[in-house]
PDB file of C-alpha atoms and ligand atoms in Angstrom:
ATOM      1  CA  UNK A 217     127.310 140.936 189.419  1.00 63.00           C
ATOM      2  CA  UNK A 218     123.357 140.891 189.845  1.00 76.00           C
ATOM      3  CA  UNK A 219     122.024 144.108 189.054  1.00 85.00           C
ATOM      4  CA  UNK A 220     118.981 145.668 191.225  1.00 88.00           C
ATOM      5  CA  UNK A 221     117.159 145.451 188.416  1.00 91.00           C
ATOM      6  CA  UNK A 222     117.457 142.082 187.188  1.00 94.00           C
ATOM      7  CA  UNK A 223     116.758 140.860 191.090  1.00 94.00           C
ATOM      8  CA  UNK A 224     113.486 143.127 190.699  1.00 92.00           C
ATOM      9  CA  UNK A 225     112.432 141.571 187.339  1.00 93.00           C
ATOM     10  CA  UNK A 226     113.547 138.159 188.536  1.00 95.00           C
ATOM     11  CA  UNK A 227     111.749 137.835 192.064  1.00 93.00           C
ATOM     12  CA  UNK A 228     108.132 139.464 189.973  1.00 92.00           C
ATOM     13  CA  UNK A 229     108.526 136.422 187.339  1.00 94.00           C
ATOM     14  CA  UNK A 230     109.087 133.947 189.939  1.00 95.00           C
ATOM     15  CA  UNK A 231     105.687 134.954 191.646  1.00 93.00           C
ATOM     16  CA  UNK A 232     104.005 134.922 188.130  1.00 93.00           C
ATOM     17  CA  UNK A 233     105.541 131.970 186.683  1.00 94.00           C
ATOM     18  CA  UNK A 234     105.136 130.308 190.215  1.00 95.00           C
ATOM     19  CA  UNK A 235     101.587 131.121 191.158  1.00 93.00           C
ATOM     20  CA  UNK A 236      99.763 133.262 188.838  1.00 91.00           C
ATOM     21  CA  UNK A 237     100.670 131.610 185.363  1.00 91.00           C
ATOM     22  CA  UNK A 238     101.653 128.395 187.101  1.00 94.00           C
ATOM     23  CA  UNK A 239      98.566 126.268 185.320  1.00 94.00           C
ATOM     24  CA  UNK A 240      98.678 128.623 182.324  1.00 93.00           C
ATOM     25  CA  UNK A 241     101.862 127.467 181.710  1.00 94.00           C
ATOM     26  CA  UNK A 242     101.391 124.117 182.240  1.00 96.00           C
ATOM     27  CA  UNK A 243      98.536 123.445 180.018  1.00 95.00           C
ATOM     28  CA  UNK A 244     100.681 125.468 177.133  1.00 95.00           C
ATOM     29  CA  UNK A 245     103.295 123.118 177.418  1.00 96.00           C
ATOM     30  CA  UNK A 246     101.070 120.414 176.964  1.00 96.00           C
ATOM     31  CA  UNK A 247      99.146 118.210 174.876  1.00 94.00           C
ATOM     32  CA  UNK A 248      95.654 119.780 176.117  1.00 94.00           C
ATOM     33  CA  UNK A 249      93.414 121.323 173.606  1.00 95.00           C
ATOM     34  CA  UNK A 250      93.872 125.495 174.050  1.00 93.00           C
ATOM     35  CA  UNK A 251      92.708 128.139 172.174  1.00 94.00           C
ATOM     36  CA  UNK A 252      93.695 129.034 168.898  1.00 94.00           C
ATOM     37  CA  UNK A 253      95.286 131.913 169.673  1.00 93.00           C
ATOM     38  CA  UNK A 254      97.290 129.854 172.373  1.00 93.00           C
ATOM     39  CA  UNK A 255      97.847 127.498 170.137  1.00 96.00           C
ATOM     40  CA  UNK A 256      99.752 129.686 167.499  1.00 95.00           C
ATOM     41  CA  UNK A 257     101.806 130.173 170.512  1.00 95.00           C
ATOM     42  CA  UNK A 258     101.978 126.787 170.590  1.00 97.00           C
ATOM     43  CA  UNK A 259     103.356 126.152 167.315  1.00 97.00           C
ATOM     44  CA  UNK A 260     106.128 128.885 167.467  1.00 97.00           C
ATOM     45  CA  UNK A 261     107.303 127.563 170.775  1.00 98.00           C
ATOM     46  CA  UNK A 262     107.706 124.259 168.815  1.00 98.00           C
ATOM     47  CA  UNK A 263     109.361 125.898 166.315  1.00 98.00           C
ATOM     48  CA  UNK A 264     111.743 127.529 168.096  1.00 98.00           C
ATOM     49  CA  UNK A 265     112.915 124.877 170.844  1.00 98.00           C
ATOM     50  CA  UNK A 266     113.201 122.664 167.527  1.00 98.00           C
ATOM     51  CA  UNK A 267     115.581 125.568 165.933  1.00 98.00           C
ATOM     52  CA  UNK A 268     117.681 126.236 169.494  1.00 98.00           C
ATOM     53  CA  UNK A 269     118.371 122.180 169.565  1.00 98.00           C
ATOM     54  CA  UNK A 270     119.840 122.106 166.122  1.00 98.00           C
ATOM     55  CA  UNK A 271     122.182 124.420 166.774  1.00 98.00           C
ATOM     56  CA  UNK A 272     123.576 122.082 169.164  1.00 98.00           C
ATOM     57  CA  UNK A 273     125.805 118.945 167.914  1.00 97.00           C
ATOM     58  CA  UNK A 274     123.807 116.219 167.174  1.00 96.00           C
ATOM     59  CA  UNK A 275     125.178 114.298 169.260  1.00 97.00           C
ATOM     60  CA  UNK A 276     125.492 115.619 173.157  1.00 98.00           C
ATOM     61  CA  UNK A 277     127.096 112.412 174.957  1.00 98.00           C
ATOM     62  CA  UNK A 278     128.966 113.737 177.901  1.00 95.00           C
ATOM     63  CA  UNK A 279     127.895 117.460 177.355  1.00 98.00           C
ATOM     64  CA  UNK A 280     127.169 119.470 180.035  1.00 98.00           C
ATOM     65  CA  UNK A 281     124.313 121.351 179.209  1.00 98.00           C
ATOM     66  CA  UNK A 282     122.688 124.300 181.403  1.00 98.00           C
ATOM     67  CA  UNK A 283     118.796 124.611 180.325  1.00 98.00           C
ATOM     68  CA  UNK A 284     118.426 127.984 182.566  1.00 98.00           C
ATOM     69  CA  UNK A 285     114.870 128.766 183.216  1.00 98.00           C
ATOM     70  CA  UNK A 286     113.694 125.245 181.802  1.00 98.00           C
ATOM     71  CA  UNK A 287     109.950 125.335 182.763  1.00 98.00           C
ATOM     72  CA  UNK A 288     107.975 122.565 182.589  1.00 98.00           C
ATOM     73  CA  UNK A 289     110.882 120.881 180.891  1.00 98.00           C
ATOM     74  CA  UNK A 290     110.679 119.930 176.846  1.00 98.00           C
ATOM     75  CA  UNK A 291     113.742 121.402 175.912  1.00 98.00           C
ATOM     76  CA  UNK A 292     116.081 119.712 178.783  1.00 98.00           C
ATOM     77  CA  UNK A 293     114.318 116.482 178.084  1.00 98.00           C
ATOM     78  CA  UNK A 294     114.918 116.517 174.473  1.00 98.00           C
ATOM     79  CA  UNK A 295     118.602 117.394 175.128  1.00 98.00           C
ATOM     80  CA  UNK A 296     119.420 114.482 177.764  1.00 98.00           C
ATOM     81  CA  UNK A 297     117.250 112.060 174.972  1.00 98.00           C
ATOM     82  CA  UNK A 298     120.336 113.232 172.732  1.00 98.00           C
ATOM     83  CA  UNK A 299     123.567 112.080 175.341  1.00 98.00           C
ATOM     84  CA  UNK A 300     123.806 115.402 177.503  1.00 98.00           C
ATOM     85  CA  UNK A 301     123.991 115.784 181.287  1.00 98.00           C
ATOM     86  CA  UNK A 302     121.566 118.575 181.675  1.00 98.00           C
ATOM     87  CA  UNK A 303     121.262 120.718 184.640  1.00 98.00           C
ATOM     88  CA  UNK A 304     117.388 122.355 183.996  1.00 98.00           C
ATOM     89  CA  UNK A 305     116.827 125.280 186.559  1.00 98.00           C
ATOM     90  CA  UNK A 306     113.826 127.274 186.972  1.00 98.00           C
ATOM     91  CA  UNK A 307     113.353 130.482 189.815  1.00 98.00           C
ATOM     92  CA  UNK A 308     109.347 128.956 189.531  1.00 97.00           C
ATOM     93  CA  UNK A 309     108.795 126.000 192.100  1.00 98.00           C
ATOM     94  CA  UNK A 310     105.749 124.464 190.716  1.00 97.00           C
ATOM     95  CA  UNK A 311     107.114 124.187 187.092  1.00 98.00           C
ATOM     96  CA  UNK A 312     109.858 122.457 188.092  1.00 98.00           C
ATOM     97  CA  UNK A 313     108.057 120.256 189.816  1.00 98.00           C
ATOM     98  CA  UNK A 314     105.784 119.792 186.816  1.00 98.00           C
ATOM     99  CA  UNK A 315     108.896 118.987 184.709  1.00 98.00           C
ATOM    100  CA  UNK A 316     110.226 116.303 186.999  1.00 98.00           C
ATOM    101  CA  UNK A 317     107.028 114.592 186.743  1.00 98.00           C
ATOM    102  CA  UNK A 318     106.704 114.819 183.080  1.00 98.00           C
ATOM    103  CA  UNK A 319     110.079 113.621 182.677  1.00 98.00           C
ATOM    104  CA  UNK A 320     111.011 110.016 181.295  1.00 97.00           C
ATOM    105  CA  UNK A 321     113.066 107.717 183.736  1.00 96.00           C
ATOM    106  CA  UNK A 322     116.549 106.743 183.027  1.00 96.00           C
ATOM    107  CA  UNK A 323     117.432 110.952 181.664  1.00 98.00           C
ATOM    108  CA  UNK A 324     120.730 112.577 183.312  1.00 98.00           C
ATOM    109  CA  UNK A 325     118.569 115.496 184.249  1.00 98.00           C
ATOM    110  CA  UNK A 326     119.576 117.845 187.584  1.00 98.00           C
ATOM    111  CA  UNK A 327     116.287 119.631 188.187  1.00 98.00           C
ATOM    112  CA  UNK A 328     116.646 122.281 190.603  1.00 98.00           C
ATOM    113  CA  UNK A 329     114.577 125.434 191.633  1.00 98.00           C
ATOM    114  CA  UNK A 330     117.235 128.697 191.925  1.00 98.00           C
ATOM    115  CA  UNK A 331     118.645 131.436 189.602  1.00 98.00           C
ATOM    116  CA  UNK A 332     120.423 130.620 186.527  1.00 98.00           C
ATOM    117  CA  UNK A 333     123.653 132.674 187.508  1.00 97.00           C
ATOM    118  CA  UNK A 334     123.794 130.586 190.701  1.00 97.00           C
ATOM    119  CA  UNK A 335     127.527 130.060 190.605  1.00 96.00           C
ATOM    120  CA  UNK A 336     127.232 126.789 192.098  1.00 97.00           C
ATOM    121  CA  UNK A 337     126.147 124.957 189.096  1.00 98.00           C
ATOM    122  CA  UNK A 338     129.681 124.925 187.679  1.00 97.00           C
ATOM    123  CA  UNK A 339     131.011 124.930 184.294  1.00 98.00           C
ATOM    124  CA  UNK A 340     129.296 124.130 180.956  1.00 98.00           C
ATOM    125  CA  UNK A 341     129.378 123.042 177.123  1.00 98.00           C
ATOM    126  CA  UNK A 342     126.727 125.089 175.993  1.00 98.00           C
ATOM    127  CA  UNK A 343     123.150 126.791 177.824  1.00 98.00           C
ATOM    128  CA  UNK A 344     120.191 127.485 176.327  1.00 98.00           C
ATOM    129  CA  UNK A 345     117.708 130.010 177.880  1.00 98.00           C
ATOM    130  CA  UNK A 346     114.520 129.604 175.565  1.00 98.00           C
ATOM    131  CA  UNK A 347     112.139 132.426 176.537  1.00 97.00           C
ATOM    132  CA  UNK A 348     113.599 132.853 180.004  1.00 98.00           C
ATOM    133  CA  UNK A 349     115.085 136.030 179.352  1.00 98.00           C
ATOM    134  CA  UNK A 350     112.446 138.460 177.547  1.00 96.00           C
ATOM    135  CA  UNK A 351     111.327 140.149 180.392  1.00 94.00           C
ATOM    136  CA  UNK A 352     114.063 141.513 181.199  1.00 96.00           C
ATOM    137  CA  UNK A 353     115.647 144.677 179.494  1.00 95.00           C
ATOM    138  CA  UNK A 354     118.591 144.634 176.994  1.00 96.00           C
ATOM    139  CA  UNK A 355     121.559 145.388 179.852  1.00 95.00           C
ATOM    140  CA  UNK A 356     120.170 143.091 181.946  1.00 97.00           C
ATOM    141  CA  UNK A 357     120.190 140.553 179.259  1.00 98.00           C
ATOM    142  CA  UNK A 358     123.896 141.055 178.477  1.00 97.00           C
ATOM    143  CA  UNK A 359     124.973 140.486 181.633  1.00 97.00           C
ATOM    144  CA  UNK A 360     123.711 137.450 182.205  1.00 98.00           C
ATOM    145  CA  UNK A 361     125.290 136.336 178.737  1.00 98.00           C
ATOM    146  CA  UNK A 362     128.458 137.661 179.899  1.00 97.00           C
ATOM    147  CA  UNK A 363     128.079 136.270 183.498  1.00 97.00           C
ATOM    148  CA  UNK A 364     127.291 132.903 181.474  1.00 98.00           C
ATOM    149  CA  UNK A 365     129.530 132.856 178.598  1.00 97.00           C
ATOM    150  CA  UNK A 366     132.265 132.946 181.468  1.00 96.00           C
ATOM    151  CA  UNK A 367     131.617 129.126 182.135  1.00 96.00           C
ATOM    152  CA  UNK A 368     130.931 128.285 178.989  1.00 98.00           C
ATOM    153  CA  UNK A 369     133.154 126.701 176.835  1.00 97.00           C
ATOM    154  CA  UNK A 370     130.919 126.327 174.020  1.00 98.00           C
ATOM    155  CA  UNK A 371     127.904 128.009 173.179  1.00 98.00           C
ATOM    156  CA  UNK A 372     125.010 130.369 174.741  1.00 98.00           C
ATOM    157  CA  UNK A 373     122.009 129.734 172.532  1.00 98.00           C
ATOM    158  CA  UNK A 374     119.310 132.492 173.510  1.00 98.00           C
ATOM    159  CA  UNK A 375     115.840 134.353 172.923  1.00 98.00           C
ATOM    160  CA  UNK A 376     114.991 137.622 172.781  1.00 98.00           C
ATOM    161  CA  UNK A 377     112.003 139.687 171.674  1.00 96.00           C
ATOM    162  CA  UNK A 378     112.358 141.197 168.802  1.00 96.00           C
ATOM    163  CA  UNK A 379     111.161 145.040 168.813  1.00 92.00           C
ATOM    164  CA  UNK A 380     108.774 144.768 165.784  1.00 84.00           C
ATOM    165  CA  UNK A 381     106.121 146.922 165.316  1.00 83.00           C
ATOM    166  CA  UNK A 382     103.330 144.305 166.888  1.00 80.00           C
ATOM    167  CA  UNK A 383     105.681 143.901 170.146  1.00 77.00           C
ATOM    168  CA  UNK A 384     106.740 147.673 170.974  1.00 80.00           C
ATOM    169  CA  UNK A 385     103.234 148.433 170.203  1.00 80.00           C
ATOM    170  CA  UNK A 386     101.664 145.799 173.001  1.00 77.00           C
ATOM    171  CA  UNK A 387     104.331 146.421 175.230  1.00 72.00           C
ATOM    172  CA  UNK A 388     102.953 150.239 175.053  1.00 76.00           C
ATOM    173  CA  UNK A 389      99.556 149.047 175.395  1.00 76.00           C
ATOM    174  CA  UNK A 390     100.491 146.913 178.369  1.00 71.00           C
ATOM    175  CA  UNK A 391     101.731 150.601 180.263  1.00 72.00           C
ATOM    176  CA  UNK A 392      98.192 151.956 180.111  1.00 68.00           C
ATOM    177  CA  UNK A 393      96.859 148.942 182.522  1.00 64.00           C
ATOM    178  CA  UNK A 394      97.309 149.182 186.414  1.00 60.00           C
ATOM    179  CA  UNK A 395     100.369 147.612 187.474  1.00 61.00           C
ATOM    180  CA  UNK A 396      98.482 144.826 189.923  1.00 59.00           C
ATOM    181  CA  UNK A 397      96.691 143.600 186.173  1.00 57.00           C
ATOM    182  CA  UNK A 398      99.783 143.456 184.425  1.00 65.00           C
ATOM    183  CA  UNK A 399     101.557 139.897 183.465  1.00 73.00           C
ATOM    184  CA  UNK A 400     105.069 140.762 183.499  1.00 81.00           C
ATOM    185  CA  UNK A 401     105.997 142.895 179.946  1.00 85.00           C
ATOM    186  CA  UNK A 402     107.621 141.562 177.616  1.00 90.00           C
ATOM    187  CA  UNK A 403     110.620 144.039 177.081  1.00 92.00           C
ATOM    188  CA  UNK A 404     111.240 143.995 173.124  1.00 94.00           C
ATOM    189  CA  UNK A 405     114.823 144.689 171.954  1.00 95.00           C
ATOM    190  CA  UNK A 406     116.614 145.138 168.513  1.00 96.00           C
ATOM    191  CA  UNK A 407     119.055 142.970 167.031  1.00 97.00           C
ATOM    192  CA  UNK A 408     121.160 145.524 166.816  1.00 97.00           C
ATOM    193  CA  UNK A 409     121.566 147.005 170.219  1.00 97.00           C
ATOM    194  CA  UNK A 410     121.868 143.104 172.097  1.00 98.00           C
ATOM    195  CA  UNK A 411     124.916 142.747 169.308  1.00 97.00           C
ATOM    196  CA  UNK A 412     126.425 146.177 169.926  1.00 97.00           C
ATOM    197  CA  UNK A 413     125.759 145.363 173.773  1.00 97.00           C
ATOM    198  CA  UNK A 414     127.071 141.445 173.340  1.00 97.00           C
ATOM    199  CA  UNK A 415     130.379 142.328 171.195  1.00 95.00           C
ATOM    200  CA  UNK A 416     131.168 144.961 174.212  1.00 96.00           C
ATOM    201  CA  UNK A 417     130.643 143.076 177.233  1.00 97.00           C
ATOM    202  CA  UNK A 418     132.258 139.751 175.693  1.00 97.00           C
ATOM    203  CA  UNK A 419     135.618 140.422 173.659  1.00 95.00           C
ATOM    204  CA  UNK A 420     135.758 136.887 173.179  1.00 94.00           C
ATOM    205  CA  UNK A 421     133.306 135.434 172.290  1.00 97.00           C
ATOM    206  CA  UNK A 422     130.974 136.077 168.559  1.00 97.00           C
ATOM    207  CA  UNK A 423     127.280 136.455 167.961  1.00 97.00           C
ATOM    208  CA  UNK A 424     126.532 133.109 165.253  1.00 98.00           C
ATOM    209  CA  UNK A 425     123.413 132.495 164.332  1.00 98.00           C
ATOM    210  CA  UNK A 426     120.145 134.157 164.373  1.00 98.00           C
ATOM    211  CA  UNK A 427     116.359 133.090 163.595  1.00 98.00           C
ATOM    212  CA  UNK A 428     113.069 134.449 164.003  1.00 97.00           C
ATOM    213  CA  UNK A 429     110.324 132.648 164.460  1.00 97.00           C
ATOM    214  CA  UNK A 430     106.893 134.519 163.948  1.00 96.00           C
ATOM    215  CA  UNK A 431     103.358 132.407 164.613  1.00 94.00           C
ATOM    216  CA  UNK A 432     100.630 134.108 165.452  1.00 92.00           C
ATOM    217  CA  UNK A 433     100.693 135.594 168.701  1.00 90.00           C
ATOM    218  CA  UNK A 434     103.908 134.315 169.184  1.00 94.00           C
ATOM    219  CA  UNK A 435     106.945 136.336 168.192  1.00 95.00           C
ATOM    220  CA  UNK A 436     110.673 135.654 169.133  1.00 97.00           C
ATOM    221  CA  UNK A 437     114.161 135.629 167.889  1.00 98.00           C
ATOM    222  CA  UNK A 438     117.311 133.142 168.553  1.00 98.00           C
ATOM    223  CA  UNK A 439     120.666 134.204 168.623  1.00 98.00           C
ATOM    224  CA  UNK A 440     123.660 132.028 169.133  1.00 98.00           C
ATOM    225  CA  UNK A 441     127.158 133.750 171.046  1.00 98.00           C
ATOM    226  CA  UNK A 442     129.600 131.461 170.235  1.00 98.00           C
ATOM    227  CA  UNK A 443     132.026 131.143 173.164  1.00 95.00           C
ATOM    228  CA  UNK A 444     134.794 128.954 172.100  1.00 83.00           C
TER     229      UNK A 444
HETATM  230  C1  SAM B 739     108.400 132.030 179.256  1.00 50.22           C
HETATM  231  S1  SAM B 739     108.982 130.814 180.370  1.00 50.22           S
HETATM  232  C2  SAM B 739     109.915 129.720 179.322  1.00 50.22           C
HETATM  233  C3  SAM B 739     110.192 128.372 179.971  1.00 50.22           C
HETATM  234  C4  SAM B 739     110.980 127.384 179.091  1.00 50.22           C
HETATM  235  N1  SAM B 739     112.310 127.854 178.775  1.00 50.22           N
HETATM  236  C5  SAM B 739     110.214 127.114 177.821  1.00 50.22           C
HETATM  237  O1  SAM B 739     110.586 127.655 176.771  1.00 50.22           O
HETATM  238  O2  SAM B 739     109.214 126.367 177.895  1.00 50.22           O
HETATM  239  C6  SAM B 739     110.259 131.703 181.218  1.00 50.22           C
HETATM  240  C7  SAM B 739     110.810 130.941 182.415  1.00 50.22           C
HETATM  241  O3  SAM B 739     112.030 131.552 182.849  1.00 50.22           O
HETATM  242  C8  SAM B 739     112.079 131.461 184.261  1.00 50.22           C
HETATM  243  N2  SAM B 739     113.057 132.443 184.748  1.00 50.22           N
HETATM  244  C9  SAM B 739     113.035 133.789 184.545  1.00 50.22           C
HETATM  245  N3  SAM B 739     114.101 134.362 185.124  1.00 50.22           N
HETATM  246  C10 SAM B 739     114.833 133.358 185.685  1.00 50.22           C
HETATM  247  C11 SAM B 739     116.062 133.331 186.425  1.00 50.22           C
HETATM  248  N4  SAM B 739     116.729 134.436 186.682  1.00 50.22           N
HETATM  249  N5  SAM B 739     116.531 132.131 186.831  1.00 50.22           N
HETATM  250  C12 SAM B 739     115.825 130.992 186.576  1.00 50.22           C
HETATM  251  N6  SAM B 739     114.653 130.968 185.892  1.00 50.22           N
HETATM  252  C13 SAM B 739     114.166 132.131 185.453  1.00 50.22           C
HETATM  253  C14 SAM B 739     110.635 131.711 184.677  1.00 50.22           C
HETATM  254  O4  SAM B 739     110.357 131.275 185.977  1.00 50.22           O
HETATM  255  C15 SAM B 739     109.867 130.934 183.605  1.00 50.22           C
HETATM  256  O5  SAM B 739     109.601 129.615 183.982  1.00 50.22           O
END
């Protein structure tokens, strides 16, 4: 069940990735020169959507895979290049309507604006959620693995944010600003509580993998709950 929480966290990142951040975000995910800062971010976000696809099978024909809170799209696209049916969802309008344009003909891609839990969408082989979920705190996190890993008969590959020094300190920083300046936080959590949290919640399915990825400005960490 949706907590209050995650609806509250949920309906303030659809208004910033939706309006606020909407071009941000777009010219990120781009080719478009950007700062260098934004451009270690860049790099890492490269990294990572490289790492989260090679946990998958190389081959996806006839997978069913849920990209929840795709974006502007590279990681669904990349997925549907290698066989699967992808169902990309995003709560944010505009970037969804961004990825649909960016996207090459001929892909079995279901773009659709909604929330990733929306029960509608059926069963899967395996979701990603590549940065979709570090705004939200730890609890909130699990459940939506849990709710998830329910129709999944494969794998949930994930991010979170790591609580390393750098993070916990910004996201302390971030408190001090009025809350109409803020970008939504990013909510850093330890390895060790999501797995304590995960192995709870899901009896039956195992945390696999793990990888951080650390470039620049851009810190986050990959874990993999194995559902079969
Ligand atoms: C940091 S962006 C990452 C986008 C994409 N996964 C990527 O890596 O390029 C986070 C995205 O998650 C989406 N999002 C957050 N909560 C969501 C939810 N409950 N359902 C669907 N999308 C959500 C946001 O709208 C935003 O586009």
């Amino acid at each position: 069940m949706m907590t209050a929480t995650y609806a509250s966290y949920r309906s303030k990142l659809e208004t910033y990735f939706d309006r606020t951040a909407s071009k941000t975000w777009e010219q990120l995910t781009s080719d478009a020169p950007v700062s260098r800062i934004r451009a270690t971010v860049r790099a890492g976000r490269d990294r990572m959507r490289a790492t989260i696809l090679s946990w998958l099978p190389a081959d996806l024909s006839g997978l069913r895979l849920l990209d929840a809170g795709c974006g502007t799209g590279a990681l669904a696209v990349e997925a549907a290049q290698r066989g699967a049916q992808v169902v990309a969802i995003d709560i944010a309008g505009s970037l969804v309507h961004v990825a649909r344009d960016r996207s090459p003909p001929g892909l079995s891609i279901d773009w659709k604006v909604g929330d990733m839990l929306d029960p509608s969408l059926g069963r899967f082989d395996h979701v990603v959620a590549m940065d979709s979920l570090i705004h939200y705190p730890a609890f909130d996190i699990v459940d939506v693995l849990r709710s998830l890993a329910d129709r999944t008969s494969g794998s949930i590959v994930y991010t979170f944010a790591p609580a390393t020094p750098m993070l916990t300190a910004m996201h302390n920083v971030g408190k001090l600003f009025p809350r109409s300046d803020r970008a939504p936080a990013i909510i850093p959590a330890t390895e060790r509580l999501l797995r304590t949290l995960a192995s709870n919640a899901m009896p039956h399915a195992r945390v696999g993998r793990t990888q951080r990825i650390a470039s620049g400005f851009y810190t986050s960490q990959a874990m993999e709950i194995v559902t079969a």
